[in-house]
mmCIF file of C-alpha atoms and ligand atoms in Angstrom:
data_model
loop_
_atom_site.group_PDB
_atom_site.id
_atom_site.type_symbol
_atom_site.label_atom_id
_atom_site.label_comp_id
_atom_site.label_asym_id
_atom_site.label_seq_id
_atom_site.Cartn_x
_atom_site.Cartn_y
_atom_site.Cartn_z
ATOM 1 C CA MET A 240 -0.254 0.003 0.027
ATOM 2 C CA ALA A 241 2.690 2.411 1.206
ATOM 3 C CA THR A 242 4.137 1.221 -2.452
ATOM 4 C CA ALA A 243 1.264 2.232 -4.400
ATOM 5 C CA ALA A 244 0.764 5.623 -2.622
ATOM 6 C CA ARG A 245 4.309 6.448 -3.257
ATOM 7 C CA LEU A 246 3.353 5.235 -6.566
ATOM 8 C CA LEU A 247 0.875 7.252 -6.990
ATOM 9 C CA LEU A 248 2.183 10.554 -5.499
ATOM 10 C CA LEU A 249 5.415 10.353 -8.203
ATOM 11 C CA LEU A 250 2.776 10.249 -10.906
ATOM 12 C CA PHE A 251 0.990 12.974 -9.605
ATOM 13 C CA LEU A 252 3.910 15.139 -9.800
ATOM 14 C CA THR A 253 5.316 13.771 -12.854
ATOM 15 C CA ALA A 254 1.768 14.325 -14.329
ATOM 16 C CA ALA A 255 2.219 18.134 -14.828
ATOM 17 C CA ALA A 256 2.860 20.056 -17.752
ATOM 18 C CA SER A 257 6.529 21.218 -17.169
ATOM 19 C CA ALA A 258 7.093 17.769 -15.897
ATOM 20 C CA TRP A 259 6.220 16.591 -19.096
ATOM 21 C CA GLU A 260 8.305 18.874 -20.792
ATOM 22 C CA MET A 261 11.362 18.062 -18.313
ATOM 23 C CA ASN A 262 10.572 13.792 -19.135
ATOM 24 C CA ILE A 263 9.975 14.861 -23.220
ATOM 25 C CA ARG A 264 13.818 16.375 -23.203
ATOM 26 C CA LEU A 265 15.824 14.150 -20.995
ATOM 27 C CA PRO A 266 15.227 11.050 -23.036
ATOM 28 C CA THR A 267 15.885 13.020 -26.214
ATOM 29 C CA GLU A 268 19.977 13.186 -24.873
ATOM 30 C CA MET A 269 19.126 9.956 -24.343
ATOM 31 C CA LEU A 270 19.045 8.654 -28.240
ATOM 32 C CA ASN A 271 22.115 9.998 -28.944
ATOM 33 C CA GLY A 272 23.942 9.107 -25.638
ATOM 34 C CA GLY A 273 22.162 5.416 -24.792
ATOM 35 C CA GLU A 274 19.795 4.422 -21.784
ATOM 36 C CA ALA A 275 22.174 6.657 -19.069
ATOM 37 C CA VAL A 276 20.046 9.771 -18.884
ATOM 38 C CA VAL A 277 15.998 9.329 -17.224
ATOM 39 C CA ALA A 278 14.709 11.836 -15.484
ATOM 40 C CA PRO A 279 15.768 11.724 -11.821
ATOM 41 C CA ILE A 280 11.874 11.294 -10.717
ATOM 42 C CA ILE A 281 11.753 8.104 -13.372
ATOM 43 C CA HIS A 282 14.988 6.858 -12.128
ATOM 44 C CA ALA A 283 13.660 6.654 -8.900
ATOM 45 C CA LEU A 284 10.401 4.571 -9.952
ATOM 46 C CA ARG A 285 12.703 2.283 -11.950
ATOM 47 C CA PRO A 286 13.691 -0.135 -9.086
ATOM 48 C CA LEU A 287 10.654 -0.714 -8.446
ATOM 49 C CA LEU A 288 9.049 -1.858 -11.210
ATOM 50 C CA GLY A 289 11.320 -1.370 -13.987
ATOM 51 C CA SER A 290 10.676 -0.461 -17.781
ATOM 52 C CA GLY A 291 12.285 -3.465 -18.974
ATOM 53 C CA GLY A 292 9.938 -6.694 -19.098
ATOM 54 C CA GLN A 293 12.843 -8.438 -16.515
ATOM 55 C CA LEU A 294 11.320 -7.323 -13.131
ATOM 56 C CA ALA A 295 7.792 -7.981 -14.547
ATOM 57 C CA ALA A 296 8.753 -10.862 -16.415
ATOM 58 C CA ARG A 297 9.806 -12.069 -13.306
ATOM 59 C CA ALA A 298 6.755 -11.807 -11.528
ATOM 60 C CA GLY A 299 5.037 -13.872 -14.041
ATOM 61 C CA VAL A 300 3.990 -10.646 -16.109
ATOM 62 C CA ALA A 301 4.715 -10.167 -19.564
ATOM 63 C CA CYS A 302 3.558 -6.882 -20.003
ATOM 64 C CA ASP A 303 6.099 -6.756 -22.896
ATOM 65 C CA SER A 304 4.284 -9.354 -24.844
ATOM 66 C CA TRP A 305 1.558 -7.166 -24.344
ATOM 67 C CA ARG A 306 2.461 -4.509 -25.620
ATOM 68 C CA LEU A 307 4.025 -5.775 -28.881
ATOM 69 C CA GLY A 308 0.527 -7.531 -29.387
ATOM 70 C CA VAL A 309 -1.010 -4.560 -29.013
ATOM 71 C CA GLU A 310 1.462 -2.345 -31.210
ATOM 72 C CA ALA A 311 1.233 -5.061 -34.055
ATOM 73 C CA HIS A 312 -3.094 -5.206 -33.531
ATOM 74 C CA ASN A 313 -2.460 -8.927 -32.638
ATOM 75 C CA VAL A 314 -4.351 -7.291 -29.091
ATOM 76 C CA ILE A 315 -7.229 -5.561 -30.134
ATOM 77 C CA GLY A 316 -10.522 -3.917 -28.827
ATOM 78 C CA TRP A 317 -9.327 -3.752 -25.780
ATOM 79 C CA LYS A 318 -11.014 -1.392 -22.937
ATOM 80 C CA THR A 319 -8.273 -0.712 -20.489
ATOM 81 C CA VAL A 320 -4.590 -1.785 -19.930
ATOM 82 C CA PRO A 321 -4.550 -4.382 -17.873
ATOM 83 C CA ALA A 322 -4.195 -3.974 -14.009
ATOM 84 C CA ARG A 323 -0.702 -5.422 -13.646
ATOM 85 C CA CYS A 324 0.879 -3.107 -16.573
ATOM 86 C CA GLU A 325 -0.020 -0.058 -15.257
ATOM 87 C CA GLY A 326 3.372 0.438 -14.036
ATOM 88 C CA TYR A 327 4.984 -1.050 -16.805
ATOM 89 C CA VAL A 328 2.899 0.794 -19.141
ATOM 90 C CA GLY A 329 3.605 4.013 -17.228
ATOM 91 C CA HIS A 330 7.617 3.238 -17.730
ATOM 92 C CA TYR A 331 7.192 2.540 -20.930
ATOM 93 C CA MET A 332 5.763 6.300 -21.579
ATOM 94 C CA LEU A 333 7.213 8.382 -19.126
ATOM 95 C CA GLY A 334 10.852 6.946 -19.423
ATOM 96 C CA GLY A 335 12.924 7.048 -22.834
ATOM 97 C CA HIS A 336 11.436 3.974 -24.449
ATOM 98 C CA TYR A 337 8.265 5.643 -26.053
ATOM 99 C CA ARG A 338 10.367 8.202 -27.005
ATOM 100 C CA ARG A 339 12.513 6.347 -28.740
ATOM 101 C CA ASP A 340 10.640 4.235 -30.821
ATOM 102 C CA SER A 341 8.507 7.114 -31.850
ATOM 103 C CA ALA A 342 11.736 8.609 -32.904
ATOM 104 C CA VAL A 343 12.611 5.195 -34.916
ATOM 105 C CA VAL A 344 9.485 5.616 -36.742
ATOM 106 C CA VAL A 345 9.332 9.438 -37.362
ATOM 107 C CA ASP A 346 13.191 8.826 -38.830
ATOM 108 C CA GLU A 347 11.811 6.088 -40.971
ATOM 109 C CA ALA A 348 9.070 8.432 -42.169
ATOM 110 C CA ILE A 349 11.932 11.836 -43.021
ATOM 111 C CA ALA A 350 13.781 9.583 -44.994
ATOM 112 C CA TYR A 351 11.280 8.318 -46.687
ATOM 113 C CA ALA A 352 9.519 11.851 -47.484
ATOM 114 C CA GLU A 353 12.933 12.974 -48.561
ATOM 115 C CA SER A 354 13.522 9.887 -51.203
ATOM 116 C CA LEU A 355 10.598 10.892 -52.451
ATOM 117 C CA GLN A 356 10.171 12.398 -56.301
ATOM 118 C CA LEU A 357 7.839 14.874 -55.422
ATOM 119 C CA ALA A 358 5.238 16.680 -58.296
ATOM 120 C CA GLY A 359 5.852 20.287 -56.453
ATOM 121 C CA ASN A 360 2.263 20.544 -57.508
ATOM 122 C CA GLY A 361 1.021 21.459 -53.932
ATOM 123 C CA LYS A 362 -1.279 18.425 -53.955
ATOM 124 C CA GLU A 363 0.315 16.094 -52.287
ATOM 125 C CA ILE A 364 -0.176 16.075 -48.381
ATOM 126 C CA TRP A 365 0.665 14.259 -45.699
ATOM 127 C CA VAL A 366 -2.305 13.082 -43.122
ATOM 128 C CA PHE A 367 -1.491 13.273 -39.046
ATOM 129 C CA ASP A 368 -3.769 12.161 -36.344
ATOM 130 C CA ILE A 369 -3.182 14.231 -33.140
ATOM 131 C CA ASP A 370 -4.041 12.625 -29.851
ATOM 132 C CA GLU A 371 -1.165 11.115 -29.076
ATOM 133 C CA THR A 372 0.369 12.070 -32.459
ATOM 134 C CA SER A 373 1.108 15.413 -32.852
ATOM 135 C CA LEU A 374 -0.221 16.297 -29.238
ATOM 136 C CA SER A 375 0.590 14.056 -26.406
ATOM 137 C CA ASN A 376 -1.816 13.359 -23.616
ATOM 138 C CA LEU A 377 0.326 12.189 -20.846
ATOM 139 C CA PRO A 378 -0.532 14.133 -18.212
ATOM 140 C CA TYR A 379 -4.053 13.111 -18.567
ATOM 141 C CA TYR A 380 -3.358 9.763 -19.054
ATOM 142 C CA ALA A 381 -0.431 9.672 -15.957
ATOM 143 C CA LYS A 382 -3.339 10.873 -13.534
ATOM 144 C CA HIS A 383 -5.256 7.880 -14.971
ATOM 145 C CA GLY A 384 -4.120 4.716 -14.688
ATOM 146 C CA PHE A 385 -2.015 5.213 -18.128
ATOM 147 C CA GLY A 386 -4.865 3.751 -19.483
ATOM 148 C CA ALA A 387 -5.744 1.133 -16.813
ATOM 149 C CA THR A 388 -8.854 3.325 -15.701
ATOM 150 C CA LEU A 389 -12.195 3.051 -17.919
ATOM 151 C CA TYR A 390 -11.965 6.043 -20.153
ATOM 152 C CA ASN A 391 -13.933 8.780 -19.066
ATOM 153 C CA ASP A 392 -14.997 11.040 -22.175
ATOM 154 C CA THR A 393 -16.066 14.110 -19.896
ATOM 155 C CA SER A 394 -12.784 14.439 -17.940
ATOM 156 C CA PHE A 395 -10.935 13.804 -20.827
ATOM 157 C CA ARG A 396 -12.969 16.585 -23.000
ATOM 158 C CA GLU A 397 -12.078 18.778 -19.775
ATOM 159 C CA TYR A 398 -8.816 17.967 -20.341
ATOM 160 C CA VAL A 399 -8.853 18.857 -23.592
ATOM 161 C CA ALA A 400 -10.537 22.010 -23.469
ATOM 162 C CA GLU A 401 -7.661 23.274 -21.376
ATOM 163 C CA GLY A 402 -5.730 23.278 -24.311
ATOM 164 C CA SER A 403 -2.326 22.089 -22.583
ATOM 165 C CA ALA A 404 -1.163 19.034 -24.148
ATOM 166 C CA PRO A 405 2.001 19.213 -25.192
ATOM 167 C CA ALA A 406 3.220 18.519 -28.366
ATOM 168 C CA LEU A 407 5.299 15.037 -29.475
ATOM 169 C CA PRO A 408 8.565 16.050 -30.102
ATOM 170 C CA GLU A 409 9.066 13.629 -33.110
ATOM 171 C CA THR A 410 5.874 14.018 -34.990
ATOM 172 C CA ARG A 411 6.645 17.841 -35.000
ATOM 173 C CA ARG A 412 9.991 16.994 -36.453
ATOM 174 C CA LEU A 413 8.413 15.229 -39.117
ATOM 175 C CA TYR A 414 5.721 18.206 -39.873
ATOM 176 C CA ARG A 415 8.463 21.024 -40.178
ATOM 177 C CA ARG A 416 10.661 18.332 -42.450
ATOM 178 C CA LEU A 417 7.678 18.249 -44.447
ATOM 179 C CA LEU A 418 6.860 21.678 -44.943
ATOM 180 C CA GLN A 419 10.266 22.446 -46.091
ATOM 181 C CA LEU A 420 9.498 19.600 -48.527
ATOM 182 C CA GLY A 421 6.538 21.469 -50.132
ATOM 183 C CA VAL A 422 4.681 18.141 -48.848
ATOM 184 C CA LYS A 423 1.499 19.945 -46.919
ATOM 185 C CA PRO A 424 0.012 18.578 -43.649
ATOM 186 C CA VAL A 425 -3.299 17.162 -42.934
ATOM 187 C CA PHE A 426 -5.097 17.030 -39.625
ATOM 188 C CA LEU A 427 -7.448 14.478 -39.472
ATOM 189 C CA THR A 428 -8.782 13.606 -36.127
ATOM 190 C CA GLY A 429 -11.824 11.598 -33.800
ATOM 191 C CA ARG A 430 -11.915 15.211 -31.899
ATOM 192 C CA THR A 431 -15.034 16.620 -32.282
ATOM 193 C CA GLU A 432 -16.501 20.233 -34.238
ATOM 194 C CA ASP A 433 -16.905 21.594 -31.129
ATOM 195 C CA GLN A 434 -12.778 21.299 -30.082
ATOM 196 C CA ARG A 435 -12.297 23.351 -32.845
ATOM 197 C CA ASN A 436 -10.557 25.999 -31.230
ATOM 198 C CA ILE A 437 -9.124 25.286 -28.589
ATOM 199 C CA THR A 438 -7.259 22.124 -31.178
ATOM 200 C CA VAL A 439 -5.972 25.016 -33.504
ATOM 201 C CA THR A 440 -4.470 27.270 -30.325
ATOM 202 C CA ASN A 441 -2.955 23.881 -28.492
ATOM 203 C CA LEU A 442 -2.071 22.863 -32.390
ATOM 204 C CA ARG A 443 -0.593 26.519 -32.367
ATOM 205 C CA ARG A 444 0.932 27.011 -28.674
ATOM 206 C CA GLN A 445 3.241 24.221 -30.048
ATOM 207 C CA GLY A 446 4.762 25.156 -33.184
ATOM 208 C CA TYR A 447 1.808 23.718 -35.343
ATOM 209 C CA SER A 448 1.618 25.968 -37.930
ATOM 210 C CA GLY A 449 0.639 25.995 -42.145
ATOM 211 C CA TRP A 450 -1.616 23.622 -42.027
ATOM 212 C CA MET A 451 -3.389 22.496 -45.098
ATOM 213 C CA GLU A 452 -7.060 21.432 -43.168
ATOM 214 C CA LEU A 453 -7.754 20.280 -39.468
ATOM 215 C CA LEU A 454 -11.065 17.585 -40.424
ATOM 216 C CA LEU A 455 -12.812 16.989 -37.254
ATOM 217 C CA LYS A 456 -15.873 15.045 -36.477
ATOM 218 C CA PRO A 457 -18.984 16.460 -36.083
ATOM 219 C CA ALA A 458 -20.073 17.269 -32.536
ATOM 220 C CA VAL A 459 -21.091 13.991 -30.308
ATOM 221 C CA HIS A 460 -21.111 14.153 -26.831
ATOM 222 C CA ALA A 461 -22.325 10.650 -26.445
ATOM 223 C CA ALA A 462 -19.666 8.934 -24.311
ATOM 224 C CA GLY A 463 -17.932 5.835 -25.120
ATOM 225 C CA GLU A 464 -17.979 7.714 -29.084
ATOM 226 C CA LEU A 465 -14.496 6.556 -28.900
ATOM 227 C CA GLN A 466 -16.459 3.005 -30.010
ATOM 228 C CA GLY A 467 -17.681 4.364 -32.684
ATOM 229 C CA SER A 468 -15.842 3.558 -36.553
ATOM 230 C CA ALA A 469 -12.482 5.161 -37.035
ATOM 231 C CA VAL A 470 -11.556 2.926 -39.861
ATOM 232 C CA ALA A 471 -14.685 3.774 -42.083
ATOM 233 C CA TYR A 472 -14.885 7.812 -40.583
ATOM 234 C CA LYS A 473 -10.761 8.580 -41.038
ATOM 235 C CA SER A 474 -10.925 6.439 -44.640
ATOM 236 C CA GLY A 475 -13.767 8.484 -45.654
ATOM 237 C CA GLU A 476 -11.925 11.877 -44.493
ATOM 238 C CA ARG A 477 -9.287 10.559 -46.871
ATOM 239 C CA GLN A 478 -10.874 9.678 -49.686
ATOM 240 C CA LYS A 479 -12.664 13.273 -49.822
ATOM 241 C CA LEU A 480 -8.868 14.512 -49.976
ATOM 242 C CA GLU A 481 -8.231 11.999 -52.922
ATOM 243 C CA ASP A 482 -11.646 13.237 -55.060
ATOM 244 C CA ALA A 483 -10.085 16.632 -54.544
ATOM 245 C CA GLY A 484 -7.659 15.589 -55.835
ATOM 246 C CA PHE A 485 -5.188 15.399 -53.763
ATOM 247 C CA THR A 486 -2.237 12.854 -53.478
ATOM 248 C CA ILE A 487 -1.558 11.139 -50.030
ATOM 249 C CA VAL A 488 2.036 10.637 -49.704
ATOM 250 C CA GLY A 489 2.001 9.528 -46.018
ATOM 251 C CA ASN A 490 -0.371 9.163 -43.231
ATOM 252 C CA ILE A 491 1.160 8.997 -39.118
ATOM 253 C CA GLY A 492 -1.137 7.850 -36.738
ATOM 254 C CA ASP A 493 -0.599 6.207 -33.339
ATOM 255 C CA GLN A 494 -3.810 3.763 -33.837
ATOM 256 C CA TRP A 495 -4.133 1.128 -36.698
ATOM 257 C CA SER A 496 -7.646 2.863 -37.296
ATOM 258 C CA ASP A 497 -5.814 6.155 -38.675
ATOM 259 C CA ILE A 498 -3.856 4.262 -40.781
ATOM 260 C CA LEU A 499 -6.342 1.215 -41.473
ATOM 261 C CA GLY A 500 -8.964 1.582 -44.600
ATOM 262 C CA THR A 501 -8.861 2.302 -48.536
ATOM 263 C CA PRO A 502 -7.434 4.790 -49.307
ATOM 264 C CA GLU A 503 -4.611 4.610 -46.929
ATOM 265 C CA GLY A 504 -2.336 6.660 -48.187
ATOM 266 C CA ALA A 505 0.740 5.379 -50.118
ATOM 267 C CA ARG A 506 2.847 5.213 -47.169
ATOM 268 C CA THR A 507 1.315 4.893 -43.399
ATOM 269 C CA PHE A 508 3.561 5.060 -39.755
ATOM 270 C CA LYS A 509 2.040 3.730 -36.432
ATOM 271 C CA LEU A 510 3.130 5.224 -33.746
ATOM 272 C CA PRO A 511 3.636 3.428 -30.281
ATOM 273 C CA ASP A 512 0.659 3.664 -28.193
ATOM 274 C CA PRO A 513 0.081 1.224 -25.193
ATOM 275 C CA MET A 514 -2.334 3.178 -23.188
ATOM 276 C CA TYR A 515 -5.873 2.976 -25.311
ATOM 277 C CA TYR A 516 -7.120 1.420 -28.236
ATOM 278 C CA ILE A 517 -9.484 3.276 -30.829
ATOM 279 C CA GLY A 518 -10.864 0.732 -33.507
HETATM 280 C C1 LIG B 743 -15.463 11.061 -15.082
HETATM 281 O O1 LIG B 743 -15.333 12.205 -15.159
HETATM 282 C C2 LIG B 743 -15.910 13.400 -14.384
HETATM 283 C C3 LIG B 743 -15.531 14.991 -14.675
HETATM 284 O O2 LIG B 743 -14.420 14.344 -13.562
HETATM 285 C C4 LIG B 743 -16.320 13.065 -13.060
HETATM 286 O O3 LIG B 743 -17.432 13.932 -12.248
HETATM 287 C C5 LIG B 743 -17.030 11.546 -13.095
HETATM 288 O O4 LIG B 743 -17.459 10.754 -11.695
HETATM 289 C C6 LIG B 743 -15.914 10.609 -13.847
HETATM 290 N N1 LIG B 743 -17.127 8.945 -13.883
HETATM 291 C C7 LIG B 743 -16.381 8.060 -13.621
HETATM 292 C C8 LIG B 743 -16.751 7.005 -14.196
HETATM 293 O O5 LIG B 743 -15.141 8.114 -12.978
HETATM 294 C C1 LIG B 744 -14.177 29.801 -32.840
HETATM 295 O O1 LIG B 744 -13.526 31.037 -33.031
HETATM 296 C C2 LIG B 744 -14.269 31.656 -34.304
HETATM 297 C C3 LIG B 744 -12.861 32.924 -34.586
HETATM 298 O O2 LIG B 744 -12.223 33.334 -33.473
HETATM 299 C C4 LIG B 744 -15.502 32.592 -33.417
HETATM 300 O O3 LIG B 744 -16.029 33.255 -34.581
HETATM 301 C C5 LIG B 744 -16.193 31.205 -32.991
HETATM 302 O O4 LIG B 744 -17.244 31.620 -32.577
HETATM 303 C C6 LIG B 744 -15.625 30.262 -32.308
HETATM 304 N N1 LIG B 744 -16.369 28.755 -31.485
HETATM 305 C C7 LIG B 744 -15.756 28.509 -30.435
HETATM 306 C C8 LIG B 744 -17.170 26.914 -30.416
HETATM 307 O O5 LIG B 744 -15.475 28.669 -29.762
#
């Protein structure tokens, strides 16, 4: 119980946007320098649970295998992170692992974009998801069990309304490189029209600008809406873009529902997200 209380306290401390900023910067150094540099608060937690899976495995808990199953889209339709994996997912997200995995995805995406023979006709676009792709809701999820507690539409909307979500720096790096290359970014999100203003504000605050379009779902307030068919919605919106003469040269998101469904885009990139599943 004392351990749980301490973990909870630490999670609250790390939940503040400023703490996330700290965590988000420190692992950047790790990308070049190996495992050594970790935010002190994470370091203090590491001996308790570990993010590499070894300690979890010793306890008979294979949370790393679960996460791989999620990322490979073998484990689907899940509503919460398994309770035993809350600590594992927390360490994965707040330590350097999540950032390293994201960097691998974005490095590939940038290499691909740079290899393209672009027509430069202003019709070449790249589709970006927003949550856990362009912006990170980790400050929210750190306070809600890293996905181990059931999704609460009301409290999540309250968080979104703050417009305080930090950028995922890797995605922002891709975004800016694409602008330099002349590929136009299009945001396609499960966020709803009533969240347009705050989403624009949040994106601008986090250094995103110059997008061609921001496509949101019609405003629906029904709880559990996250479980609706995101594949149908998103592929339908991409089809409209292609019908309007645009070429989707790339598409990036954290959910398989961001990148499944014709037309997917010439290439798709899947960012990690072990915190929630949207089908
Ligand atoms: C969901 O969040 C709202 C707002 O924070 C809260 O009032 C409500 O009790 C939460 N619902 C559940 C089931 O936890
Ligand atoms: C969003 O911003 C526009 C322009 O700033 C404003 O006209 C509109 O009323 C705002 N909508 C909402 C829902 O706040």
